[in-house]
Coordinates of C-alpha atoms (C1' of nucleotides) in Angstrom, one line a residue:
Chain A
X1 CA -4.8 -0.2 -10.2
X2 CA -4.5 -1.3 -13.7
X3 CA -3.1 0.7 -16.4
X4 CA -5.7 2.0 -18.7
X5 CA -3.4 2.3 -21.3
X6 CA -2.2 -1.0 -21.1
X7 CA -6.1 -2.0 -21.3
X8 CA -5.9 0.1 -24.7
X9 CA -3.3 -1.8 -25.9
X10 CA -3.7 -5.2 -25.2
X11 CA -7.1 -6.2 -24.2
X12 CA -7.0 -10.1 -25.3
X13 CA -4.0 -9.9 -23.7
X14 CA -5.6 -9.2 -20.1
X15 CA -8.6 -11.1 -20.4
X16 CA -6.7 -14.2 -21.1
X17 CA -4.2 -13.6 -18.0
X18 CA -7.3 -12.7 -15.5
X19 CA -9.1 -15.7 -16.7
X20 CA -6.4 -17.7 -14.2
X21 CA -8.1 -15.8 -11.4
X22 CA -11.3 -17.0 -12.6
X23 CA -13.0 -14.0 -13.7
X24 CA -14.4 -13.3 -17.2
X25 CA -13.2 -9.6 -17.2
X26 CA -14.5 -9.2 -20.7
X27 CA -17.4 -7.3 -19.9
X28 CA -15.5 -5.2 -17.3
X29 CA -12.9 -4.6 -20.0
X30 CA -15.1 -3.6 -22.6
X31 CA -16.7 -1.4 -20.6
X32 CA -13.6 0.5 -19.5
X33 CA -13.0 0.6 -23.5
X34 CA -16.3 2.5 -24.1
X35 CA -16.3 5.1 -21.4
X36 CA -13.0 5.4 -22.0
X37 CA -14.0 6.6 -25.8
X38 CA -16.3 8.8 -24.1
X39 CA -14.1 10.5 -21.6
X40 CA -12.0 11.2 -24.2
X41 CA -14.8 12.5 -26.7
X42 CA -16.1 14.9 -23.8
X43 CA -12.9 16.1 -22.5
X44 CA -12.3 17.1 -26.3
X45 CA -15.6 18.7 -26.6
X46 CA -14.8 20.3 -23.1
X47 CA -11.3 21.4 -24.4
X48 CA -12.5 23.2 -27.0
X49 CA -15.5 25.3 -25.0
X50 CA -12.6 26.2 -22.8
X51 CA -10.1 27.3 -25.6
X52 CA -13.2 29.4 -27.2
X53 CA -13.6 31.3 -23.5
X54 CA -10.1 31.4 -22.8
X55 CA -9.7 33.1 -25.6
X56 CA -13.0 35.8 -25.3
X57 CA -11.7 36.4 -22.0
X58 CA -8.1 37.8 -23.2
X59 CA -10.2 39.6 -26.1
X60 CA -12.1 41.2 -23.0
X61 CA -9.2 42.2 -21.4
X62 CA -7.7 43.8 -24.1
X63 CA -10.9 45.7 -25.1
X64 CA -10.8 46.8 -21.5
X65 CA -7.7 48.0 -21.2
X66 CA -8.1 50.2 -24.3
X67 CA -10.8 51.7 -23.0
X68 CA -13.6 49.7 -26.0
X69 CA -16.3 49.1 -22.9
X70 CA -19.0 49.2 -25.2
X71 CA -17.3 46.5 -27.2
X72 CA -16.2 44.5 -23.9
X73 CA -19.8 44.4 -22.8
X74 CA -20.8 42.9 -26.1
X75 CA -18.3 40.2 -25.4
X76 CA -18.9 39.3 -22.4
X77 CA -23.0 38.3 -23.1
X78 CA -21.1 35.4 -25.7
X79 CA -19.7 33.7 -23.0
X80 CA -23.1 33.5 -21.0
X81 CA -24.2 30.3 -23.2
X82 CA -20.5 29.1 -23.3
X83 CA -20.4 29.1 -19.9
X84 CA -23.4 26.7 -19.2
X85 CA -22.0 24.7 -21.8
X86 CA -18.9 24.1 -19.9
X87 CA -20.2 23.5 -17.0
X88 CA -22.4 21.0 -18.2
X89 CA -20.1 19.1 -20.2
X90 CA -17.6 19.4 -16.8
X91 CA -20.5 18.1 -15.2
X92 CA -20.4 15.0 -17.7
X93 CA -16.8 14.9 -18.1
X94 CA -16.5 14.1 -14.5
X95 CA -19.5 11.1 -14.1
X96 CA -17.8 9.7 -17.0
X97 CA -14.1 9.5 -15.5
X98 CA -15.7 8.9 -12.1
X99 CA -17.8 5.9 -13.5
X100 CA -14.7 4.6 -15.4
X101 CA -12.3 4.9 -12.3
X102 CA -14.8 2.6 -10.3
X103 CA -14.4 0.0 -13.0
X104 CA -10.7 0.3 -12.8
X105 CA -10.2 -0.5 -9.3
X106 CA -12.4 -3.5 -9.7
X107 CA -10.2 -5.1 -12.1
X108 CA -7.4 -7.0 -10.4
X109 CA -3.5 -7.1 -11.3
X110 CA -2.6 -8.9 -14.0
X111 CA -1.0 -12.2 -13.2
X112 CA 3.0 -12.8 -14.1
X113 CA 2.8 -15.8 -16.9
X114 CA 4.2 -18.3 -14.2
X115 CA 1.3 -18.2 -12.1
X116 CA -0.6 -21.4 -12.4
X117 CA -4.4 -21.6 -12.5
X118 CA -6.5 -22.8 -10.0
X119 CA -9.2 -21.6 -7.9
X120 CA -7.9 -22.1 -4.3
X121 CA -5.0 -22.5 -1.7
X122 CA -4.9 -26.5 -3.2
X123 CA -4.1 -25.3 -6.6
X124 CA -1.1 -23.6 -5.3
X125 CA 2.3 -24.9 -6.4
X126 CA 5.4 -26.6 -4.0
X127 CA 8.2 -25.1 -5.8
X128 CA 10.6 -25.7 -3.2
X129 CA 11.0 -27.4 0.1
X130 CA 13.9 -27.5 3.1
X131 CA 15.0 -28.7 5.8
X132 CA 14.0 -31.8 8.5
X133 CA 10.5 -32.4 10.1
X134 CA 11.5 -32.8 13.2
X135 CA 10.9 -36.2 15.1
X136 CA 8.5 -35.5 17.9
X137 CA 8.8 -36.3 21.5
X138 CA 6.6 -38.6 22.4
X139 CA 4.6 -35.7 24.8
X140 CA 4.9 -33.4 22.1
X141 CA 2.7 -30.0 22.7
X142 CA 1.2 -27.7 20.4
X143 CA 2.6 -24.4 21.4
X144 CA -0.5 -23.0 23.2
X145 CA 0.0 -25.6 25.9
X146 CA 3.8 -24.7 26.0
X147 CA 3.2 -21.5 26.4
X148 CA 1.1 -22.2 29.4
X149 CA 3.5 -24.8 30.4
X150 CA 6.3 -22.2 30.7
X151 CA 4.4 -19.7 31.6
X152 CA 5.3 -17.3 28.7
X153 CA 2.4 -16.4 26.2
X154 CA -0.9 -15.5 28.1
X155 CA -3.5 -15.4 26.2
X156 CA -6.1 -14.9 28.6
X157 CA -4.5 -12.1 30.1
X158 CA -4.4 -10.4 26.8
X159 CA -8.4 -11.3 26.7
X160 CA -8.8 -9.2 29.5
X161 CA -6.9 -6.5 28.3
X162 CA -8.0 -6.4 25.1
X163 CA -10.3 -9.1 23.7
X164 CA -9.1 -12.3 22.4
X165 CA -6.6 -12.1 19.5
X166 CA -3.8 -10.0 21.7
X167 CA -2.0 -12.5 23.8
X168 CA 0.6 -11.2 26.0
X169 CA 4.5 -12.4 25.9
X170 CA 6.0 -12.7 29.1
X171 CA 9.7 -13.4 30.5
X172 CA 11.6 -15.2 28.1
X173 CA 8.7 -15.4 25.3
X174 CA 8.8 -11.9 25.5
X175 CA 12.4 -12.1 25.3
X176 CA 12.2 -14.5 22.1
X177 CA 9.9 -12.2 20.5
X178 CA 12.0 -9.4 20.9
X179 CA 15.2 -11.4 19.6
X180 CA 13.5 -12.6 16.5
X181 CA 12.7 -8.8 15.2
X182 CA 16.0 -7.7 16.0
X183 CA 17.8 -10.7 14.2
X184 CA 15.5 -10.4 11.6
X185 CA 16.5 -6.9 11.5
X186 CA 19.8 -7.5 11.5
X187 CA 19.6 -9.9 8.3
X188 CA 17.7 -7.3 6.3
X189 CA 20.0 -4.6 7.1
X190 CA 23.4 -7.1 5.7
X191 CA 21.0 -7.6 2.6
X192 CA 21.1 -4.3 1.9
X193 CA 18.0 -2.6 3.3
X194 CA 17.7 0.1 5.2
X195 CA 15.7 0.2 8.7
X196 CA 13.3 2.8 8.8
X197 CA 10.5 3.4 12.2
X198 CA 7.2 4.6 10.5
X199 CA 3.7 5.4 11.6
X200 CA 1.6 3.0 12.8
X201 CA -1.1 5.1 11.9
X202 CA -2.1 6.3 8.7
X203 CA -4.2 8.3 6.9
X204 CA -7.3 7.6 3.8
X205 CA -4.3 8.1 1.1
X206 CA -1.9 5.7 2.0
X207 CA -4.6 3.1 2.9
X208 CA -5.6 3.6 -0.7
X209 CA -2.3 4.1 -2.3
X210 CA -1.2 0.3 -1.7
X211 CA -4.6 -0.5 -2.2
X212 CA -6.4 -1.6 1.2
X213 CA -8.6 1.2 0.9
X214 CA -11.5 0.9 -0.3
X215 CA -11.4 -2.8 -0.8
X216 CA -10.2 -4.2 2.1
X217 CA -11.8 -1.5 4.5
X218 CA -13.1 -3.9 6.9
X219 CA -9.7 -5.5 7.6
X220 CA -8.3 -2.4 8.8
X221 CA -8.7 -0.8 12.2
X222 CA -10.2 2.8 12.0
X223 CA -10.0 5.7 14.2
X224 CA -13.3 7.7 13.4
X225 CA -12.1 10.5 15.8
X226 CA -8.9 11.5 13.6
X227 CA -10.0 9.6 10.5
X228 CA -6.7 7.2 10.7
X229 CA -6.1 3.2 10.1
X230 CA -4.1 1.0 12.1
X231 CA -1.8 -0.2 9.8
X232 CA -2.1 -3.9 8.4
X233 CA 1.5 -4.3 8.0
X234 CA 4.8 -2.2 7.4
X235 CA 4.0 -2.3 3.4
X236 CA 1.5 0.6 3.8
X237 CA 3.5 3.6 5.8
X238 CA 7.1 2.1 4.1
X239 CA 5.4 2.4 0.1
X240 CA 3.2 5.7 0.5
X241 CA 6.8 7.1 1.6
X242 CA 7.0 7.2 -2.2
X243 CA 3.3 8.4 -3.1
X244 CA 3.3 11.2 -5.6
X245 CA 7.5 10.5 -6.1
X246 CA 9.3 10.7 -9.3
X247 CA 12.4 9.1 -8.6
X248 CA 15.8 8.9 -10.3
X249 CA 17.0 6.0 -12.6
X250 CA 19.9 6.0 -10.0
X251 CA 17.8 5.7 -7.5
X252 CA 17.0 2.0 -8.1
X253 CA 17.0 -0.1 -6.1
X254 CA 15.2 1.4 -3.2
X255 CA 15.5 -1.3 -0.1
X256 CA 13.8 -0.6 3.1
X257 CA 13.0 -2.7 6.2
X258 CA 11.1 -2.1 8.7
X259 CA 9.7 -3.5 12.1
X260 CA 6.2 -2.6 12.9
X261 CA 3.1 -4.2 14.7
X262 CA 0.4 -4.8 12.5
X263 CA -3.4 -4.5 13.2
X264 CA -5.6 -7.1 11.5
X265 CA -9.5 -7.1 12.7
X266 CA -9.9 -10.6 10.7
X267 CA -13.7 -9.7 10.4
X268 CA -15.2 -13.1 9.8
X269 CA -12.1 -15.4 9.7
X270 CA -13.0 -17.3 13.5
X271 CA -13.4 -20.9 14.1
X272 CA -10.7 -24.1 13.3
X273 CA -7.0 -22.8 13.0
X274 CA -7.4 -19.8 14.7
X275 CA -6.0 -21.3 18.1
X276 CA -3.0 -20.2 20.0
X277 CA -0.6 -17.8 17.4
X278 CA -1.7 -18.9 14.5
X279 CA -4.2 -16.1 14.0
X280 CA -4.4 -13.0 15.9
X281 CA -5.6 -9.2 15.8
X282 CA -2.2 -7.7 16.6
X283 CA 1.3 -9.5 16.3
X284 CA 4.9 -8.5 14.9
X285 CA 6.2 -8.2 11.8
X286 CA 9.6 -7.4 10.0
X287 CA 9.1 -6.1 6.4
X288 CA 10.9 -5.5 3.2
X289 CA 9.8 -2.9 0.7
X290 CA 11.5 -2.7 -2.5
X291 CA 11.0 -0.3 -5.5
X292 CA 12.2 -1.2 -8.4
X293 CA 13.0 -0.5 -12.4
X294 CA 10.6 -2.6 -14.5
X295 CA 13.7 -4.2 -16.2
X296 CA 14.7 -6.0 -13.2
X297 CA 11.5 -6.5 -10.9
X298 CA 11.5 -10.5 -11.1
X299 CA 15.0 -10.8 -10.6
X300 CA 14.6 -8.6 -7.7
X301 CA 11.6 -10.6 -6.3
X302 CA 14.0 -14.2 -6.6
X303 CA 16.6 -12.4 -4.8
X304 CA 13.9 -11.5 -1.9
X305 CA 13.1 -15.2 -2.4
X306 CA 16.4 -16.1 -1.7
X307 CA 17.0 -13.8 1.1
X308 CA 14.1 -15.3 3.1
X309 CA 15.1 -18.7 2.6
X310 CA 18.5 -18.1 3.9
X311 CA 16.8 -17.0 6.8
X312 CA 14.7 -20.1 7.5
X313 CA 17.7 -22.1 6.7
X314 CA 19.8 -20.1 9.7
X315 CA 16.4 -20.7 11.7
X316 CA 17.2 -24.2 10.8
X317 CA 12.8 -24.7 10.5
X318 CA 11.6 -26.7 7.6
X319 CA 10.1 -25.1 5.3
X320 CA 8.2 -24.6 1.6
X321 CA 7.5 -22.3 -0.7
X322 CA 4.8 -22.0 -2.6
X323 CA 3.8 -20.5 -6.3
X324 CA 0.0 -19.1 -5.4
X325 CA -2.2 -19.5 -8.5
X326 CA -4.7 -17.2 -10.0
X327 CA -7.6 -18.3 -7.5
X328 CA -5.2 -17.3 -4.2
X329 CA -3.3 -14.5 -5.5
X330 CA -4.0 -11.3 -4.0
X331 CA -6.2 -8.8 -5.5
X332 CA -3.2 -6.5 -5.9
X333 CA -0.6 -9.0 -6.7
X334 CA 1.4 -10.1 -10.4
X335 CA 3.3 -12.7 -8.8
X336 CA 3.2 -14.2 -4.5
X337 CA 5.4 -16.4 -3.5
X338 CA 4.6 -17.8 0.5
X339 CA 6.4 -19.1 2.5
X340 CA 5.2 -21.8 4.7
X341 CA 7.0 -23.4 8.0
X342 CA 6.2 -26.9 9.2
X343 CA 4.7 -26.4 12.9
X344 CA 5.3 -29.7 14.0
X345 CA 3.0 -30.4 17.0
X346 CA -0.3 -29.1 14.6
X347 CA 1.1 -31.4 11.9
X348 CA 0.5 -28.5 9.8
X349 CA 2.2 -25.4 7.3
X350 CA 1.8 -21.9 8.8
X351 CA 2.2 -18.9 6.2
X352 CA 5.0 -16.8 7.6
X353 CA 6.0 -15.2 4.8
X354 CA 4.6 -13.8 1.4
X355 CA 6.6 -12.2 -1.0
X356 CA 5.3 -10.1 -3.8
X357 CA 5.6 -8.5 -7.1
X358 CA 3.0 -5.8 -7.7
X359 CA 4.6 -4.7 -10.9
X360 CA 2.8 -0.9 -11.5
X361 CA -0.5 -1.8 -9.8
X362 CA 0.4 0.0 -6.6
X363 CA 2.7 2.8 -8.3
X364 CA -0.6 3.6 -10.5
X365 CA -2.3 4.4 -7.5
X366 CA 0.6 5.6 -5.7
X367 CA 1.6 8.0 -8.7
X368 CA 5.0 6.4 -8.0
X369 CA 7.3 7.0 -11.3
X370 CA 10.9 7.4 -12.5
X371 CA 12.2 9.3 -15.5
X372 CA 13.9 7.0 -17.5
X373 CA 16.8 7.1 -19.6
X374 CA 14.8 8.9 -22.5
X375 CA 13.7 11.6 -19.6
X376 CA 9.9 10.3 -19.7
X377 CA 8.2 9.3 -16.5
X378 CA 7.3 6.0 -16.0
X379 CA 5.5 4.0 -13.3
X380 CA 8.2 1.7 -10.7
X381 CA 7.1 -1.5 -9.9
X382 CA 6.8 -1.6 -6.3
X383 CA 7.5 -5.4 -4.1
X384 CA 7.6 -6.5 -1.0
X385 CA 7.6 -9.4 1.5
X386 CA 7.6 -10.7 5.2
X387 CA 10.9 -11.0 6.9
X388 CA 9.4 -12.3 8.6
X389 CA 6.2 -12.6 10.5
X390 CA 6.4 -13.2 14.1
X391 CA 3.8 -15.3 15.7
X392 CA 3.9 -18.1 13.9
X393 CA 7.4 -18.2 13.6
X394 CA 7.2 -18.3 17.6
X395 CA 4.9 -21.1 16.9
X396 CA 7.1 -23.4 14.9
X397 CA 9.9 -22.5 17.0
X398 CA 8.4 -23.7 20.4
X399 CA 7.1 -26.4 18.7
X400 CA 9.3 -27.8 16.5
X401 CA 12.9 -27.2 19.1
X402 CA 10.8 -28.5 22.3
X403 CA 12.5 -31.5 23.9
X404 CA 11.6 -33.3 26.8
X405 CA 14.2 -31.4 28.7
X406 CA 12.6 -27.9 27.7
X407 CA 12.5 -25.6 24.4
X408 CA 16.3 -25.6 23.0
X409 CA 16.6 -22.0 21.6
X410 CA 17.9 -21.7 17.8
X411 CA 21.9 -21.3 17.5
X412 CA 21.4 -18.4 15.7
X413 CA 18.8 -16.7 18.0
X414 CA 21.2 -17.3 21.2
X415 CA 23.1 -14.0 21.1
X416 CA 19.9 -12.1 20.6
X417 CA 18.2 -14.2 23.6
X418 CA 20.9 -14.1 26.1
X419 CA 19.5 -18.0 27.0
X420 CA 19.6 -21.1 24.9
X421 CA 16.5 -23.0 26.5
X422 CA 13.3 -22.4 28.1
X423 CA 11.8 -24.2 30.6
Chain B
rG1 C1' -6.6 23.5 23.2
rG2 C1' -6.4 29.4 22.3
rA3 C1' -4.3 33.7 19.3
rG4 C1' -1.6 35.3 15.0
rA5 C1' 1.3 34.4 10.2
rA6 C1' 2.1 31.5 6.1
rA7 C1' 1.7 27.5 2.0
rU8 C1' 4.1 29.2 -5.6
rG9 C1' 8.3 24.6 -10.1
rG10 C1' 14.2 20.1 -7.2
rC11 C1' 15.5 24.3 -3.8
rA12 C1' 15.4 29.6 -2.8
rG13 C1' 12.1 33.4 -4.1
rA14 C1' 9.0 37.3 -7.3
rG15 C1' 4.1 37.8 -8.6
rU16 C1' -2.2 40.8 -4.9
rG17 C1' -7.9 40.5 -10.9
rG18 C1' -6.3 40.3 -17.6
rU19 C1' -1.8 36.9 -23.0
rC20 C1' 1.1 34.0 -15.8
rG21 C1' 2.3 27.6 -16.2
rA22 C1' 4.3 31.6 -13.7
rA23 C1' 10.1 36.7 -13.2
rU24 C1' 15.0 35.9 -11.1
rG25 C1' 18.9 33.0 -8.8
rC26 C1' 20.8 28.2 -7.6
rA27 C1' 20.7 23.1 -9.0
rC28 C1' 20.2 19.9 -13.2
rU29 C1' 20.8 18.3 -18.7
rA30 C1' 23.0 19.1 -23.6
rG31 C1' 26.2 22.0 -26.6
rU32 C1' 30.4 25.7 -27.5
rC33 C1' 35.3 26.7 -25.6
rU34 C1' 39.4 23.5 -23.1
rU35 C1' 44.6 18.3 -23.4
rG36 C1' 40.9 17.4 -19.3
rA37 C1' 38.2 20.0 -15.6
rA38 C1' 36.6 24.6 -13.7
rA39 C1' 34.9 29.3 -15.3
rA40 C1' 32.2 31.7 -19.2
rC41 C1' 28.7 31.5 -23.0
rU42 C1' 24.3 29.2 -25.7
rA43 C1' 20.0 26.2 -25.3
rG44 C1' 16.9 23.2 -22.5
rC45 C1' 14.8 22.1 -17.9
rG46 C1' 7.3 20.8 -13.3
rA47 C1' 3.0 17.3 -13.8
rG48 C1' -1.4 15.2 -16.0
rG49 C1' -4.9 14.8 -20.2
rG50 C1' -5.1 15.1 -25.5
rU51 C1' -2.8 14.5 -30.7
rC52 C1' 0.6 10.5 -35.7
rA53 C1' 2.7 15.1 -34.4
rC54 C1' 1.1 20.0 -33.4
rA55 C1' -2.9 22.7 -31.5
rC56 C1' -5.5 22.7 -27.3
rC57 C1' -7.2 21.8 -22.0
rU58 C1' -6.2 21.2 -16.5
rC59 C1' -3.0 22.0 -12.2
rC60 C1' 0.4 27.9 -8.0
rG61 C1' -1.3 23.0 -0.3
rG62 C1' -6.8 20.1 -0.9
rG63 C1' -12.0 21.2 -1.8
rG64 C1' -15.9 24.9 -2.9
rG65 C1' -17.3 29.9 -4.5
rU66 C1' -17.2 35.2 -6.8
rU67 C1' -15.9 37.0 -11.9
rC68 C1' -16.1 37.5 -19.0
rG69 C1' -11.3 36.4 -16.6
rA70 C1' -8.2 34.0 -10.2
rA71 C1' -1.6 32.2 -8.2
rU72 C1' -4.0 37.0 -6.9
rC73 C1' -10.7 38.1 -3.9
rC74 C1' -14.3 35.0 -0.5
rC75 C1' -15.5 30.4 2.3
rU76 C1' -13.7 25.8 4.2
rC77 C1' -10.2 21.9 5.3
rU78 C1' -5.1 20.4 5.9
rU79 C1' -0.2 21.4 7.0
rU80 C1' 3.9 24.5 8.7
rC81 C1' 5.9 28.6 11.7
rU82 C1' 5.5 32.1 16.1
rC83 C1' 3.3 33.1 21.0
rC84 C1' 0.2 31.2 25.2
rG85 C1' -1.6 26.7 27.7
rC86 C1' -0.9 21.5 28.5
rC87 C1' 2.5 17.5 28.5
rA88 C1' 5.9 12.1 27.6

RNA sequence: GGAGAAAUGGCAGAGUGGUCGAAUGCACUAGUCUUGAAAACUAGCGAGGGUCACACCUCCGGGGGUUCGAAUCCCUCUUUCUCCGCCA
């Protein structure tokens, strides 16, 4: 969530940066500005109720102790009417922040001054693009009909078992799968980060701490019985590791990678481009968490940037990445950078990775801070990315390395796979 | 799942109705001493709100209640430990 006090400070400021995701927040922000006035007027009025009892009460106790009952008794009828006082202005004192909270979480993060305007995913910009679009056989597939043909994705099967969205990987698809996360793995781990197993189930507070509760509540799996979410992705059980953390200066940077399914009920997201792997309700992913000083976030995201590239190079896929602008970036978001692969047979980009800078929007909510060199706390900016996801990588892999002679299995991936083809 | 015990500052651990945001020890930070370090000594050392800065307010697992007054009493939830049951 937003920083009140940077609302305080520098509300032209914010209304000019959300205009790029086409919102006039200058009612919202107003808004905030007035009940912020009056939280602050009723907590004072509150305060000083509280002082005035706080301080009969010790008179009281005194008075007691001494023996003065008669005096005690007196005493204690003057904080009849201060009571009802108190409790009505608590009353008030909590609409008011409750009322101004609500607002809060409506307002979305600020975005970085690089992120060009525009109101959807056509806006976004091409900032860098690599490697060769492959020439295609002339019986080129698109990879649901090679993973028939080889017999290793079913996605009926996984219809059966589950409903459609959960294919199952069989033999050497299985295989491939399982070589890509540990590769991926394997990357991360030489890049610094640290591998970490987590939950795949959490609770209310994390869902809200990285801030998929309460907004994106229907995109989430819930478990009514124990009150738990499926998790989305990695990002949510790897940041709420640091909810309610005050970290060291030292501490920085924080690196952690981790391999988790993810749970997506896409609510209202079927029809065109949903065939095959390109969009399903479970699938794999490798992630990368950072937590960082505020001094050196951006540089931080570039070199997260740079890590995934290298990793799409070695993959030897072509690929772009893209700047979102204001009308794509995510609600929670300063700065996204995607990652697109070419998937050759569909003639089209698949998202496979997005990279992020939340800057303190998730630390706000996560309580996330650091004392700094002057000893005060202050909020981390908390980033992460995709390293990457699996399905569609599988996608561009079948179809972008199939040949007439069979699927010819990345260089890279070899060692993991134990084969070099399919088929 | 059943029975019992517990939850206090970074850690350990006092505190069972009244100046308690909380003794004490360890850890940590700064200073004195020292060629330097250690030891010793001195001071500081939880979080949030509020203020120019103070004052002041809130927080002793979460929520609710009793009371003039709650870390302390009551209810409830969560978690941990012990015993029993079940079990990969």
């Amino acid at each position: 969530m937003i920083q009140l006090q940077a609302i305080r400070d520098n509300k032209e400021g914010i209304f000019i940066a959300l205009k790029k995701r086409n919102i006039d927040a200058a009612p919202l922000l107003e808004n905030v500005l007035q009940l912020d006035e009056k939280r602050r007027a009723t907590q004072t009025l509150l305060d000083a109720i509280l002082a005035e009892s706080n301080k009969i009460s010790k008179e009281i106790g005194i008075l007691f102790k001494s023996g003065n009952t008669q005096e005690a008794n007196i005493l204690k009828e003057k904080t009849v009417a201060l009571k009802e006082d108190s409790k009505k202005m608590a009353d008030d004192l909590n609409a008011t922040a409750d009322e101004l909270q609500a607002l809060l979480y409506q307002i979305p993060n600020v975005p970085h001054e690089s992120v060009p305007s525009g109101s959807s995913e056509d806006d976004n910009e091409e900032i860098f693009k690599e490697g060769e679009i492959p020439a295609l056989i002339s019986d080129a597939l698109p990879h649901w009909d090679l993973a028939k043909k080889y017999d290793i994705i079913d996605f009926e099967l996984g219809v059966k078992i589950a409903g459609a969205g959960f294919p199952v990987y069989k033999g050497k698809g299985a295989r491939l799968q399982r070589a890509l996360i540990a590769y991926f793995l394997d990357k991360n781990t030489d890049a610094g980060y640290t591998e970490i197993q987590v939950p795949h189930l959490v609770n209310e507070a994390s869902g809200f701490g990285t801030g998929n509760l309460p907004d994106k509540e229907g995109q989430m799996y819930h478990i009514g019985e124990d009150d738990l979410y499926l998790i989305p992705t990695a990002e949510v059980p790897v940041t709420n590791i640091f909810r309610n953390e005050i970290l060291d200066e030292k501490d920085f940077p924080v690196q952690y990678t981790a391999y988790t399914p993810c749970f997506r009920r896409e609510a209202g997201s079927y029809g065109a481009h949903v065939r095959g792997l390109n969009r399903l309700h479970q699938f794999d992913k490798v992630e990368i968490v950072r937590v960082e000083h505020p001094k050196s976030s951006y540089e931080a995201l570039n070199v997260m940037v740079e890590h995934v590239k290298n990793i799409l190079r070695e993959l030897k896929l072509p690929y772009r990445v893209l700047r979102l602008c204001g009308g794509d970036l995510g609600f929670t978001a300063a700065l996204t950078y995607d990652f697109e692969v070419f998937s050759t047979a569909q003639d089209r980009w698949l998202e496979i990775s997005s990279v992020s800078n939340f800057e303190t929007y998730q630390a706000n909510r996560l309580k996330l801070r650091f004392k700094d060199e002057n000893g005060k706390n202050q909020l981390a900016h908390t980033l992460n990315g995709s390293s990457l996801a699996l399905p569609r990588v599988l996608a561009a892999i079948l179809e972008n390395c199939q040949t007439g002679d069979g699927i010819q299995i990345p260089e890279v991936l070899v060692p993991y796979c134990r084969f070099e083809k399919i088929g």
